[in-house]
């Protein structure tokens, strides 16, 4: 049977503290509400935290799978019917240290997953380390989360520049988080775009804005999804719009490959 095409989206940032994981899990929630099946890969191999954010208990991880203790399907966390999590292994697992046998294990394990997904969202670590770069380089789409902070803009430019120079990535989408409104979000995009258009041969797209509101902060502190507890809040409406835009583009664009396609690229980059 031909593997179902799955759209792989890396959600990354040049620095920490910009709300990347919050965006990822709420975006997954909105896509699931649209009837899509989403797999979240916790791509922070040194500080995995998606399962903690979602209050989901994980007894096993990729480390256990590679130690031949469990199957890949056994470590999947089924948060809801349409949202599953593939947890990382904090401080134990380094993709760049995989040997040939372990690489083959991952490919075989992915091919045996019974679930069929529409989206794979990769919540990468922050910064410009090698694991961030090759995780993002293997994805079809790279979404860079920025906030109204000069260092966020500078570090995001550095991330984009490295992905372009080292891995030849040419298309990036900017998500403006913690902004006052869409106007400020677009302003952030324009600031980055004005620099990249001068010095890099890439295409930069505006993915939307997620306004700051106190309900978002409260939900995050309580490990709740803002799109569940306050669906009409400014931040929820912003994330819903981002999800809708992604799903509309999914309909109009032909998506190639699947989970094996993504893992093949990860392994090639490692």
CSV table of N, CA, C and O in Angstrom, one decimal, residues 116-180:
chain,number,residue,atom,x,y,z
A,116,UNK,N,-2.3,6.7,10.4
A,116,UNK,CA,-2.1,7.5,9.2
A,116,UNK,C,-2.3,8.9,9.6
A,116,UNK,O,-3.4,9.3,10.1
A,117,UNK,N,-1.3,9.8,9.3
A,117,UNK,CA,-1.4,11.2,9.7
A,117,UNK,C,-1.5,12.1,8.6
A,117,UNK,O,-1.0,11.8,7.5
A,118,UNK,N,-2.1,13.3,8.8
A,118,UNK,CA,-2.1,14.3,7.8
A,118,UNK,C,-1.0,15.3,8.0
A,118,UNK,O,-0.5,15.9,7.1
A,119,UNK,N,-0.6,15.5,9.3
A,119,UNK,CA,0.5,16.4,9.6
A,119,UNK,C,1.5,15.8,10.6
A,119,UNK,O,1.1,15.1,11.6
A,120,UNK,N,2.7,16.1,10.4
A,120,UNK,CA,3.8,15.9,11.4
A,120,UNK,C,4.3,17.2,11.8
A,120,UNK,O,4.9,18.0,11.0
A,121,UNK,N,4.1,17.6,13.1
A,121,UNK,CA,4.6,18.9,13.6
A,121,UNK,C,5.8,18.6,14.4
A,121,UNK,O,5.8,17.8,15.4
A,122,UNK,N,7.0,19.2,14.1
A,122,UNK,CA,8.2,19.0,14.8
A,122,UNK,C,8.5,20.2,15.7
A,122,UNK,O,8.8,21.3,15.2
A,123,UNK,N,8.4,20.0,17.0
A,123,UNK,CA,8.8,21.0,18.0
A,123,UNK,C,10.3,20.9,18.3
A,123,UNK,O,10.7,20.1,19.1
A,124,UNK,N,11.1,21.7,17.5
A,124,UNK,CA,12.5,21.6,17.7
A,124,UNK,C,13.0,22.2,18.9
A,124,UNK,O,12.3,23.0,19.6
A,125,UNK,N,14.2,22.0,19.2
A,125,UNK,CA,14.9,22.8,20.3
A,125,UNK,C,15.1,24.2,19.8
A,125,UNK,O,14.9,24.4,18.6
A,126,UNK,N,15.4,25.1,20.7
A,126,UNK,CA,15.7,26.5,20.2
A,126,UNK,C,17.1,26.7,19.9
A,126,UNK,O,18.0,25.9,20.3
A,127,UNK,N,17.4,27.7,19.0
A,127,UNK,CA,18.8,28.0,18.7
A,127,UNK,C,19.3,27.4,17.4
A,127,UNK,O,18.5,27.1,16.5
A,128,UNK,N,20.6,27.4,17.2
A,128,UNK,CA,21.2,27.0,16.0
A,128,UNK,C,22.1,25.8,16.1
A,128,UNK,O,23.1,25.6,15.4
A,129,UNK,N,21.8,24.9,17.0
A,129,UNK,CA,22.6,23.7,17.2
A,129,UNK,C,22.4,22.8,16.0
A,129,UNK,O,21.4,22.9,15.3
A,130,UNK,N,23.2,21.8,15.8
A,130,UNK,CA,23.1,20.9,14.7
A,130,UNK,C,21.8,20.1,14.7
A,130,UNK,O,21.2,19.9,13.6
A,131,UNK,N,21.3,19.7,15.9
A,131,UNK,CA,20.1,18.9,15.9
A,131,UNK,C,18.9,19.7,15.4
A,131,UNK,O,18.0,19.3,14.7
A,132,UNK,N,18.9,21.0,15.8
A,132,UNK,CA,17.8,21.9,15.3
A,132,UNK,C,17.9,22.1,13.8
A,132,UNK,O,16.9,22.0,13.1
A,133,UNK,N,19.1,22.3,13.3
A,133,UNK,CA,19.3,22.5,11.9
A,133,UNK,C,18.8,21.3,11.0
A,133,UNK,O,18.1,21.5,10.1
A,134,UNK,N,19.3,20.1,11.4
A,134,UNK,CA,18.9,19.0,10.5
A,134,UNK,C,17.5,18.5,10.7
A,134,UNK,O,16.9,18.0,9.8
A,135,UNK,N,16.9,18.7,11.9
A,135,UNK,CA,15.5,18.5,12.0
A,135,UNK,C,14.7,19.4,11.1
A,135,UNK,O,13.7,18.9,10.4
A,136,UNK,N,15.0,20.6,11.1
A,136,UNK,CA,14.3,21.6,10.3
A,136,UNK,C,14.6,21.4,8.8
A,136,UNK,O,13.7,21.5,7.9
A,137,UNK,N,15.8,21.0,8.5
A,137,UNK,CA,16.2,20.8,7.1
A,137,UNK,C,15.4,19.7,6.4
A,137,UNK,O,15.2,19.7,5.2
A,138,UNK,N,15.0,18.7,7.2
A,138,UNK,CA,14.4,17.5,6.7
A,138,UNK,C,12.9,17.8,6.5
A,138,UNK,O,12.2,17.0,5.8
A,139,UNK,N,12.3,18.8,7.1
A,139,UNK,CA,10.9,19.1,7.0
A,139,UNK,C,10.6,19.8,5.7
A,139,UNK,O,11.4,20.4,5.1
A,140,UNK,N,9.3,19.6,5.3
A,140,UNK,CA,8.9,20.3,4.0
A,140,UNK,C,8.7,21.8,4.3
A,140,UNK,O,9.1,22.6,3.4
A,141,UNK,N,8.2,22.2,5.4
A,141,UNK,CA,8.0,23.6,5.7
A,141,UNK,C,8.7,23.9,7.0
A,141,UNK,O,8.7,23.2,8.0
A,142,UNK,N,9.3,25.1,7.1
A,142,UNK,CA,10.0,25.6,8.3
A,142,UNK,C,9.3,26.9,8.7
A,142,UNK,O,9.2,27.9,8.0
A,143,UNK,N,8.7,26.8,9.9
A,143,UNK,CA,8.0,27.9,10.5
A,143,UNK,C,8.8,28.5,11.7
A,143,UNK,O,9.1,27.8,12.6
A,144,UNK,N,9.3,29.7,11.5
A,144,UNK,CA,10.1,30.3,12.5
A,144,UNK,C,9.3,31.3,13.4
A,144,UNK,O,8.7,32.2,12.9
A,145,UNK,N,9.3,31.0,14.7
A,145,UNK,CA,8.5,31.8,15.7
A,145,UNK,C,9.4,32.9,16.2
A,145,UNK,O,10.5,32.7,16.7
A,146,UNK,N,8.8,34.1,16.0
A,146,UNK,CA,9.5,35.3,16.5
A,146,UNK,C,8.6,36.1,17.4
A,146,UNK,O,7.4,35.9,17.5
A,147,UNK,N,9.2,37.0,18.2
A,147,UNK,CA,8.5,37.9,19.1
A,147,UNK,C,9.1,39.3,19.0
A,147,UNK,O,10.2,39.4,18.5
A,148,UNK,N,8.4,40.3,19.6
A,148,UNK,CA,8.9,41.7,19.5
A,148,UNK,C,10.1,41.9,20.4
A,148,UNK,O,9.9,42.6,21.4
A,149,UNK,N,11.2,41.4,20.0
A,149,UNK,CA,12.4,41.5,20.8
A,149,UNK,C,13.6,41.5,19.8
A,149,UNK,O,13.7,40.6,19.0
A,150,UNK,N,14.4,42.5,19.9
A,150,UNK,CA,15.5,42.6,18.9
A,150,UNK,C,16.4,41.3,18.9
A,150,UNK,O,16.8,40.9,17.8
A,151,UNK,N,16.6,40.7,20.0
A,151,UNK,CA,17.4,39.5,20.0
A,151,UNK,C,16.7,38.3,19.3
A,151,UNK,O,17.3,37.5,18.6
A,152,UNK,N,15.4,38.3,19.4
A,152,UNK,CA,14.6,37.3,18.7
A,152,UNK,C,14.7,37.4,17.2
A,152,UNK,O,14.9,36.4,16.4
A,153,UNK,N,14.7,38.7,16.7
A,153,UNK,CA,14.8,38.9,15.3
A,153,UNK,C,16.2,38.6,14.8
A,153,UNK,O,16.4,38.0,13.7
A,154,UNK,N,17.2,39.0,15.6
A,154,UNK,CA,18.6,38.7,15.2
A,154,UNK,C,18.9,37.2,15.1
A,154,UNK,O,19.5,36.7,14.2
A,155,UNK,N,18.5,36.5,16.2
A,155,UNK,CA,18.7,35.0,16.2
A,155,UNK,C,17.9,34.3,15.2
A,155,UNK,O,18.4,33.3,14.6
A,156,UNK,N,16.7,34.8,14.8
A,156,UNK,CA,15.9,34.2,13.8
A,156,UNK,C,16.6,34.3,12.4
A,156,UNK,O,16.6,33.4,11.6
A,157,UNK,N,17.2,35.5,12.2
A,157,UNK,CA,17.9,35.7,11.0
A,157,UNK,C,19.1,34.7,10.9
A,157,UNK,O,19.4,34.1,9.8
A,158,UNK,N,19.8,34.6,12.0
A,158,UNK,CA,21.0,33.7,12.0
A,158,UNK,C,20.5,32.2,11.7
A,158,UNK,O,21.2,31.5,11.0
A,159,UNK,N,19.4,31.8,12.3
A,159,UNK,CA,18.9,30.5,12.0
A,159,UNK,C,18.5,30.3,10.5
A,159,UNK,O,18.9,29.3,9.9
A,160,UNK,N,17.8,31.2,10.0
A,160,UNK,CA,17.4,31.2,8.6
A,160,UNK,C,18.7,31.1,7.7
A,160,UNK,O,18.8,30.4,6.7
A,161,UNK,N,19.6,32.0,8.0
A,161,UNK,CA,20.9,32.0,7.2
A,161,UNK,C,21.6,30.7,7.2
A,161,UNK,O,22.1,30.2,6.2
A,162,UNK,N,21.7,30.1,8.4
A,162,UNK,CA,22.4,28.8,8.5
A,162,UNK,C,21.7,27.7,7.7
A,162,UNK,O,22.3,26.9,7.0
A,163,UNK,N,20.4,27.7,7.9
A,163,UNK,CA,19.6,26.6,7.2
A,163,UNK,C,19.7,26.8,5.7
A,163,UNK,O,19.7,25.8,4.9
A,164,UNK,N,19.8,28.0,5.2
A,164,UNK,CA,20.0,28.3,3.8
A,164,UNK,C,21.4,27.9,3.3
A,164,UNK,O,21.5,27.2,2.3
A,165,UNK,N,22.4,28.3,4.0
A,165,UNK,CA,23.7,28.1,3.6
A,165,UNK,C,24.2,26.7,3.8
A,165,UNK,O,24.9,26.1,2.9
A,166,UNK,N,23.8,26.0,4.9
A,166,UNK,CA,24.3,24.7,5.1
A,166,UNK,C,23.4,23.6,4.5
A,166,UNK,O,23.9,22.6,4.0
A,167,UNK,N,22.1,23.9,4.4
A,167,UNK,CA,21.2,22.8,3.9
A,167,UNK,C,20.4,23.2,2.7
A,167,UNK,O,19.5,22.5,2.3
A,168,UNK,N,20.7,24.4,2.2
A,168,UNK,CA,20.0,24.9,1.0
A,168,UNK,C,18.5,25.1,1.1
A,168,UNK,O,17.8,25.0,0.1
A,169,UNK,N,18.0,25.4,2.3
A,169,UNK,CA,16.6,25.6,2.4
A,169,UNK,C,16.3,27.0,1.9
A,169,UNK,O,17.1,28.0,2.1
A,170,UNK,N,15.2,27.1,1.1
A,170,UNK,CA,14.9,28.4,0.4
A,170,UNK,C,13.6,29.0,0.8
A,170,UNK,O,13.3,30.2,0.5
A,171,UNK,N,12.8,28.3,1.5
A,171,UNK,CA,11.4,28.8,1.8
A,171,UNK,C,11.2,28.7,3.3
A,171,UNK,O,11.4,27.7,4.0
A,172,UNK,N,10.8,29.8,3.9
A,172,UNK,CA,10.6,29.9,5.3
A,172,UNK,C,9.3,30.7,5.6
A,172,UNK,O,8.9,31.6,4.8
A,173,UNK,N,8.6,30.4,6.7
A,173,UNK,CA,7.4,31.1,7.1
A,173,UNK,C,7.6,31.7,8.5
A,173,UNK,O,8.1,31.0,9.4
A,174,UNK,N,7.3,33.0,8.6
A,174,UNK,CA,7.4,33.6,9.9
A,174,UNK,C,6.1,33.7,10.7
A,174,UNK,O,5.1,34.0,10.1
A,175,UNK,N,6.1,33.2,11.9
A,175,UNK,CA,5.0,33.3,12.8
A,175,UNK,C,5.3,34.3,13.9
A,175,UNK,O,6.3,34.1,14.7
A,176,UNK,N,4.6,35.4,14.0
A,176,UNK,CA,4.8,36.4,15.0
A,176,UNK,C,4.0,36.1,16.2
A,176,UNK,O,2.7,36.0,16.2
A,177,UNK,N,4.6,35.9,17.4
A,177,UNK,CA,4.0,35.5,18.6
A,177,UNK,C,4.1,36.7,19.6
A,177,UNK,O,5.1,37.5,19.6
A,178,UNK,N,3.2,36.7,20.6
A,178,UNK,CA,3.2,37.7,21.7
A,178,UNK,C,3.2,39.1,21.2
A,178,UNK,O,3.9,40.0,21.7
A,179,UNK,N,2.5,39.4,20.1
A,179,UNK,CA,2.4,40.7,19.6
A,179,UNK,C,1.1,41.4,20.0
A,179,UNK,O,0.2,40.7,20.5
A,180,UNK,N,1.0,42.7,19.8
A,180,UNK,CA,-0.2,43.4,20.1
A,180,UNK,C,-1.4,43.1,19.2
A,180,UNK,O,-2.5,42.9,19.6
